[in-house]
Tab-separated table of C-alpha atoms in Angstrom:
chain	number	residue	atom	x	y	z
F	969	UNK	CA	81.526	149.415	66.605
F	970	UNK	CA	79.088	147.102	65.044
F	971	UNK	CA	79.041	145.979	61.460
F	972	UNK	CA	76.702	148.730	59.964
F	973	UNK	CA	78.543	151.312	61.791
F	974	UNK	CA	81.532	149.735	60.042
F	975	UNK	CA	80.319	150.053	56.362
F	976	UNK	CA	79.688	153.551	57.031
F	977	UNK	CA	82.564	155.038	59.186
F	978	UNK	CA	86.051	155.044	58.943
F	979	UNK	CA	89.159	156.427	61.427
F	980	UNK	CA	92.160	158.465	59.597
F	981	UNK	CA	94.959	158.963	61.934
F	982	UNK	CA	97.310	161.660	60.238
F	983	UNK	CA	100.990	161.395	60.961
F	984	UNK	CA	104.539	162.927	59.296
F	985	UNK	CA	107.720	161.765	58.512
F	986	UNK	CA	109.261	163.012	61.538
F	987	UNK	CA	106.816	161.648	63.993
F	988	UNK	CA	105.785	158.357	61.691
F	989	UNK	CA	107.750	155.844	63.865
F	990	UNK	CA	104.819	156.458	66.623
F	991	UNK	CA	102.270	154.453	64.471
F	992	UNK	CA	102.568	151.002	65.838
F	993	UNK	CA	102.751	152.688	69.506
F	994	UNK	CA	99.161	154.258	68.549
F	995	UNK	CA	97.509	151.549	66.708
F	996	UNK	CA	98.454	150.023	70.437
F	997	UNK	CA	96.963	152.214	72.596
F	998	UNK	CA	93.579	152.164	70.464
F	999	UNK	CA	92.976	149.114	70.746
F	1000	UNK	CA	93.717	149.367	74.498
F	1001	UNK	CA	91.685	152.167	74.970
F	1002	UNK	CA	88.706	152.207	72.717
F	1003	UNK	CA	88.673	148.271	70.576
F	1004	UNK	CA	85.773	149.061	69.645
F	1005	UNK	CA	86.749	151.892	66.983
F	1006	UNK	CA	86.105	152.081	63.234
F	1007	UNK	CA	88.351	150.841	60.743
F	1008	UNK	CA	91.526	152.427	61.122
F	1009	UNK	CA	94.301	154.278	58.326
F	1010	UNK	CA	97.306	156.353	59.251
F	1011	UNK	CA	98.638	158.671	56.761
F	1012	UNK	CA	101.952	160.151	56.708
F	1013	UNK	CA	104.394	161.423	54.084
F	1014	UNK	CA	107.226	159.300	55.114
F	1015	UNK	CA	108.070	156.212	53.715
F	1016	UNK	CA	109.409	153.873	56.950
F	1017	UNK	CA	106.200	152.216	57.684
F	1018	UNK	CA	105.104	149.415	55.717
F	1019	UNK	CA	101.596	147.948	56.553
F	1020	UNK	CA	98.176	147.561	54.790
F	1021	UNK	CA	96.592	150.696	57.505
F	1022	UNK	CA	99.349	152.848	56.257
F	1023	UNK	CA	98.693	155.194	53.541
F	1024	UNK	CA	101.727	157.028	52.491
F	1025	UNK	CA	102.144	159.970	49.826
F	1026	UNK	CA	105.612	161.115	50.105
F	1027	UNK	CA	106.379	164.688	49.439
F	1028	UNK	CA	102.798	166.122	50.415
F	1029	UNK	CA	101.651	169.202	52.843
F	1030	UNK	CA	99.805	168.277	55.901
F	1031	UNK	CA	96.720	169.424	52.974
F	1032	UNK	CA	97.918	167.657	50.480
F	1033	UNK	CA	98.706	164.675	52.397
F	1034	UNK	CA	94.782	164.925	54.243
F	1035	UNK	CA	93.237	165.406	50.987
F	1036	UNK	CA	94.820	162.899	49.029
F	1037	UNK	CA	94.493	160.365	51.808
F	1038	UNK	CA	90.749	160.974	51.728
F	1039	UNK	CA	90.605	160.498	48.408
F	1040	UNK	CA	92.252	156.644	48.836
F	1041	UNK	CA	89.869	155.912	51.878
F	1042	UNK	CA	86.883	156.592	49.532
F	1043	UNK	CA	88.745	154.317	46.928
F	1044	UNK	CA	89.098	151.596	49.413
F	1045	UNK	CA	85.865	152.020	51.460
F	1046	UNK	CA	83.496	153.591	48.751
F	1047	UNK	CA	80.660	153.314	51.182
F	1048	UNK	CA	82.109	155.784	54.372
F	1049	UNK	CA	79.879	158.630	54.969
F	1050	UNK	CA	81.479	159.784	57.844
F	1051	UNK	CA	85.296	160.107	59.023
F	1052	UNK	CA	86.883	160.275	62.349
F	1053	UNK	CA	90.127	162.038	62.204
F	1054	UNK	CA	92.698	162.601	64.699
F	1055	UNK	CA	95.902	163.941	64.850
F	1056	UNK	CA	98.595	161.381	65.697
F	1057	UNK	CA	99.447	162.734	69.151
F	1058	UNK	CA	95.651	163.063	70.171
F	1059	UNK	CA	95.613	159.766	70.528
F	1060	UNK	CA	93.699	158.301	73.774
F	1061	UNK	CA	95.553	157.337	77.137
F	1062	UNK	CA	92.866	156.246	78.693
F	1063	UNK	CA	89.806	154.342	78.473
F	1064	UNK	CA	87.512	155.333	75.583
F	1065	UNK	CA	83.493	155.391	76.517
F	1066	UNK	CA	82.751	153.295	73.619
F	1067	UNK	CA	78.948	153.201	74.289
F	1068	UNK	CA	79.161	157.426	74.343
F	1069	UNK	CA	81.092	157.248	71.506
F	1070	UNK	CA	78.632	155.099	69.904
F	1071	UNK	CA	76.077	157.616	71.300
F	1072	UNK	CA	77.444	160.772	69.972
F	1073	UNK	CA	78.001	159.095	66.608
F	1074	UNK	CA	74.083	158.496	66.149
F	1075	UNK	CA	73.621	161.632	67.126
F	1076	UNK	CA	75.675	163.490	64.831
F	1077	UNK	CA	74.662	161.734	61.695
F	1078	UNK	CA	70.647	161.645	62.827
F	1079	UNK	CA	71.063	165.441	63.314
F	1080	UNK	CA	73.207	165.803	60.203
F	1081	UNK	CA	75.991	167.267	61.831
F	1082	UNK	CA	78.907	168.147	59.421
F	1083	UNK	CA	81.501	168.180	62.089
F	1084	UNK	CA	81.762	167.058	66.272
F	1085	UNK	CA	84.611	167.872	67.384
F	1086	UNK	CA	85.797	166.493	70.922
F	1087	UNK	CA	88.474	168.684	72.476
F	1088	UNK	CA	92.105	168.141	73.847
F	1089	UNK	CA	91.474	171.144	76.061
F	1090	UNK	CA	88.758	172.346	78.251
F	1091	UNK	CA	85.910	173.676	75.892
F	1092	UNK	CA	84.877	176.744	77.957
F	1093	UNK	CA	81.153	175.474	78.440
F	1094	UNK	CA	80.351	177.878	81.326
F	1095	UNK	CA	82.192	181.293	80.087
F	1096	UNK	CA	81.639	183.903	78.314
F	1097	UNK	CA	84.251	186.374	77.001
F	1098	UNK	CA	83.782	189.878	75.335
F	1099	UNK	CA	87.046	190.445	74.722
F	1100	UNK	CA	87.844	193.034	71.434
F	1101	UNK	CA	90.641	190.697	69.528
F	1102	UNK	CA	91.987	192.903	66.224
F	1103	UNK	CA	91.860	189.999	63.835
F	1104	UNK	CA	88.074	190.636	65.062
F	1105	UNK	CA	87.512	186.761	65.986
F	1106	UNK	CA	86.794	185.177	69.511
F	1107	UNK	CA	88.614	182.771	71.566
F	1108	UNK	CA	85.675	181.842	73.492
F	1109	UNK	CA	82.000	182.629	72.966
F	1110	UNK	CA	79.973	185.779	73.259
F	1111	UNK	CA	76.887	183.995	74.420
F	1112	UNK	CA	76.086	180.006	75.614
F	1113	UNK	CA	74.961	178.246	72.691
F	1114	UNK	CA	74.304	174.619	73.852
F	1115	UNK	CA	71.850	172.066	72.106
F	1116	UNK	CA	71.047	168.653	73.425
F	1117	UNK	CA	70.268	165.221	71.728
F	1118	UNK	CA	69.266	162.183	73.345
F	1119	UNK	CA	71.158	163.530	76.985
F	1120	UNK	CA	74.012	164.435	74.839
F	1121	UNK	CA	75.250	168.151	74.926
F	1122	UNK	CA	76.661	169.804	72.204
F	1123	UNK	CA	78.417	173.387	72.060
F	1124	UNK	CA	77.081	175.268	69.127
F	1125	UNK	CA	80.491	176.945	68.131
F	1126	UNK	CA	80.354	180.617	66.620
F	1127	UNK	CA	80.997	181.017	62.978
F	1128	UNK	CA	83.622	183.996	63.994
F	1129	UNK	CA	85.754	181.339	66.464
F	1130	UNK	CA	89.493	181.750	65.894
F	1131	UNK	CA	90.337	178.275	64.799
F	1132	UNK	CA	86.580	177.245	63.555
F	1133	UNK	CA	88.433	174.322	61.281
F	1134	UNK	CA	90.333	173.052	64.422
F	1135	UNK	CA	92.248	169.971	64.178
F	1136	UNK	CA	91.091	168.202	67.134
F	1137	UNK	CA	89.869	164.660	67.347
F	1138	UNK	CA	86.423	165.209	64.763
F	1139	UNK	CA	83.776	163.428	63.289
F	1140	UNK	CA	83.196	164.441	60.261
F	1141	UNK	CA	81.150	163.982	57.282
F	1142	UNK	CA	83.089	162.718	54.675
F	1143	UNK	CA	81.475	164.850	51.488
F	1144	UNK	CA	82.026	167.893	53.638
F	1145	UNK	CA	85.546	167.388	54.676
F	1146	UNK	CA	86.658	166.532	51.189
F	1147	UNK	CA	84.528	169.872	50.207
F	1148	UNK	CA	86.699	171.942	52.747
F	1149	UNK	CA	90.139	170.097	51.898
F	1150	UNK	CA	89.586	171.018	48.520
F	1151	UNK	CA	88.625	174.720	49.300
F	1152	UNK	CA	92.195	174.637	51.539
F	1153	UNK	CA	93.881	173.590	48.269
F	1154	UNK	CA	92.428	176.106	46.119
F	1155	UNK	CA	93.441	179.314	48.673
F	1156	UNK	CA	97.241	177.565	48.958
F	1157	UNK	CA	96.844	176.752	52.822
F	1158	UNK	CA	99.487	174.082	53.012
F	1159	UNK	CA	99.592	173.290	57.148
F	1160	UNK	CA	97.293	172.478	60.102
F	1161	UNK	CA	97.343	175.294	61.681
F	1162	UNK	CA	96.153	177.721	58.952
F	1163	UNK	CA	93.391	175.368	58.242
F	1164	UNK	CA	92.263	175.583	61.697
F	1165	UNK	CA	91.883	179.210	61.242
F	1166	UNK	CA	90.254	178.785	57.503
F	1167	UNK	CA	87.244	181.038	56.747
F	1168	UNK	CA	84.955	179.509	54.371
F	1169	UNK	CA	82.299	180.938	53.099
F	1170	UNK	CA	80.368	177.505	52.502
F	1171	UNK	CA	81.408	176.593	55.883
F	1172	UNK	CA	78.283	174.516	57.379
F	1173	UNK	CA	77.903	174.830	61.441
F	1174	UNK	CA	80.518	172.961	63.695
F	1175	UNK	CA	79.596	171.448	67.060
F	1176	UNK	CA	81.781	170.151	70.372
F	1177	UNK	CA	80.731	167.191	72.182
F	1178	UNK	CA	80.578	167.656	75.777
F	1179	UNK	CA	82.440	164.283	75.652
F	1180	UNK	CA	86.191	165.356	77.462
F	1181	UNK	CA	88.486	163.115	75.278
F	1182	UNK	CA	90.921	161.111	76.971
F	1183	UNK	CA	94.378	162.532	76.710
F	1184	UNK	CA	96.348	166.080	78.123
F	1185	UNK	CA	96.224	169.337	76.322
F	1186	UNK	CA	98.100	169.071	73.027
F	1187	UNK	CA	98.081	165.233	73.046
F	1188	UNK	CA	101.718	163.116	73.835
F	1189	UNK	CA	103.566	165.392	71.471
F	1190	UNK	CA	103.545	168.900	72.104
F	1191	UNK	CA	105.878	171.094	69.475
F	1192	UNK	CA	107.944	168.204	68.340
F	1193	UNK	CA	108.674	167.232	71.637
F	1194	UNK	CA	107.426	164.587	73.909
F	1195	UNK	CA	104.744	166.139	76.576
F	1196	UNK	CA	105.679	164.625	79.911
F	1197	UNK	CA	102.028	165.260	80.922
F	1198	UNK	CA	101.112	162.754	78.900
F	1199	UNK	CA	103.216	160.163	80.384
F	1200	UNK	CA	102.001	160.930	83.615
F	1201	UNK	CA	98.510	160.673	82.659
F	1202	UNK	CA	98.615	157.490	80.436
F	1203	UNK	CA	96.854	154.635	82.409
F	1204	UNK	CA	100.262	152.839	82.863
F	1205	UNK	CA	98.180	149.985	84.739
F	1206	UNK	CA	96.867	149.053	81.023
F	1207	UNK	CA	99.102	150.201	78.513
F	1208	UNK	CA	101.939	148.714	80.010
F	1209	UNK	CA	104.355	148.242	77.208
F	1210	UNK	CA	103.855	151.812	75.669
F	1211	UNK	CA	104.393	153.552	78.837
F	1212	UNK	CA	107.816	152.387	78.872
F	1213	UNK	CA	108.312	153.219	74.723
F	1214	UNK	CA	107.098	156.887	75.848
F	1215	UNK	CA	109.652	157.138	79.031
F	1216	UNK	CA	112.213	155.703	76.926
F	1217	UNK	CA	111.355	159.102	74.369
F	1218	UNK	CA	111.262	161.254	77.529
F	1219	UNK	CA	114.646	160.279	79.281
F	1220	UNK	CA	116.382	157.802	76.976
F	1221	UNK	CA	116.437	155.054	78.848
F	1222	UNK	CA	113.538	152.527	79.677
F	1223	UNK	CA	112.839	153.436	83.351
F	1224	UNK	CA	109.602	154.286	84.941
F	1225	UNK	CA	110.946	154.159	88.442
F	1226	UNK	CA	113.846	156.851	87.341
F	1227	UNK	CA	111.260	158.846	85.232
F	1228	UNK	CA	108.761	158.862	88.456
F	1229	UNK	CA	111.452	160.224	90.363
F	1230	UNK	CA	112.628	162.791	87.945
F	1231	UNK	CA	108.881	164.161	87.959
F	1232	UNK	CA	108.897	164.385	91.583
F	1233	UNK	CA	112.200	166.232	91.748
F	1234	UNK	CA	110.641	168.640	88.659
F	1235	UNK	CA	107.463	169.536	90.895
F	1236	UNK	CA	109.704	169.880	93.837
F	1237	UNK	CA	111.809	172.310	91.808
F	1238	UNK	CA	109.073	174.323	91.058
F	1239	UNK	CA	107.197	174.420	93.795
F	1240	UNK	CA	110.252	176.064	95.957
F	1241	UNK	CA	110.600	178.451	92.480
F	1242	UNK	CA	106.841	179.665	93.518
F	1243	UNK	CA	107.420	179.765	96.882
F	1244	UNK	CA	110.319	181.919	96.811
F	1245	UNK	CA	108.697	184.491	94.295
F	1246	UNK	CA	105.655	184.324	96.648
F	1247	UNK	CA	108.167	185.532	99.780
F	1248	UNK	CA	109.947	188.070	97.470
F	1249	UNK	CA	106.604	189.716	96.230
F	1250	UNK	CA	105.750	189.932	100.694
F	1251	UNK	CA	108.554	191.624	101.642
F	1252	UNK	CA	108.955	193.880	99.048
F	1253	UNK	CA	106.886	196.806	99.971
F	1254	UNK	CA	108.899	196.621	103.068
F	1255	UNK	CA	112.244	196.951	101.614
């Protein structure tokens, strides 16, 4: 990012105590993967990592911890306008496109866009769904709402989406995200996932790059646990050193060759699993 980007934006990486020791692995794989990014703080509620980018507030809720770790980024950088958050296990495992990046960024804070968000999952760009859900919310979208900037495309996402506050790597603008931290606060919402589903009244419209960020669905960690996915999709070619720090977290040991093979054997396994359903299901009309 160049310097006036870097007077303006900053990147908050939120981590927890149980998942804190991952920092140095990700402060590795962005500047891998995307060198270029803003100014970078991890915050956590633990207490094990000691290092200038480390902001840690011991004791706090994820909304807590988020809003008081705001609050020291504007003390330290009082001239950000804009944040880029991102859970720790969103992290990228592949190559960033820095110039998009840089791209969507103008875009977002030309437009005035309060948040651009830039799914782990596939952002259902080209369907519709009319489903009838009883918490009367949608998963999906009724109706295609696209707008485009500059050959950038943006998903226009609906005010009644299940998870409109959703935690997934986000641009944000900083007075706004401090505005809806707050708001969590006030109505006792203490974790992630009930801020995703927050409804705010002063909520301002949310957008989704068409940008696919680089990493699996639910990022290198999925429920405590690492995500295999992930190590298969990391680009081992570049990131090396961390490939082996994730097999060692998958298998215990520090073997890619051994963890290679135990994916094969896995897809193997499951493969005959379907297959054998698949034969059962044939003949058993005729039994």
């Amino acid at each position: 990012m160049n310097t006036a980007r870097e007077h303006t934006f900053a990147f908050l990486v939120t981590s927890h105590v149980r998942t804190e020791r991952f920092i140095p692995l990700i402060a590795d794989l962005l500047n891998i993967f995307w060198p270029e990014h803003p100014h970078c703080f991890f915050l956590t509620d633990g207490a094990s990592q000691n290092a200038d980018d480390v902001l840690s507030f011991p004791g706090r809720s994820w909304v807590e911890l988020f809003q008081v770790g705001l609050e020291e980024l504007v003390r330290r950088r009082p001239h950000t306008t804009h944040v880029f958050h991102m859970l720790e296990d969103h992290c990228p495992l592949r190559a960033c496109d820095s110039e998009r990046l840089e791209r969507v960024f103008k875009i977002a804070v030309a437009d005035e866009m309060t948040a651009v968000s830039f799914p782990t999952y596939a952002w259902p760009w080209n369907e519709t769904d009319s489903t009838f859900f009883p918490d009367g919310l949608v998963r999906t979208w009724r109706h295609q709402d696209i707008v485009t900037r500059n050959g950038e495309s943006f998903a226009v996402v609906p005010r009644d989406f299940f998870r409109y506050f959703q935690v997934q790597p986000t641009l944000w603008r900083l007075d706004y995200l401090r505005a809806a931290c707050a708001h969590a606060a006030a109505a006792g919402i203490k974790d992630p996932w009930s801020f995703e589903a927050m409804c705010w009244s002063d909520a301002l419209q949310h957008y989704v790059s068409r940008y696919d960020w680089p990493t699996v669905h639910h990022g290198f960690l999925e429920q405590g646990r690492l995500n295999r996915a992930a190590v298969a999709y990391l680009d081992r070619k570049r990131a090396a050193a961390p490939h082996r720090v994730l097999v060692r977290e998958a298998i215990g040991i520090e073997s890619p060759l051994l963890f290679d093979s135990l994916q094969i054997l896995i897809r193997a396994h499951g493969l005959i699993r379907r297959s054998f359903a698949s034969v059962k299901r044939r003949i058993a009309p005729t039994m």
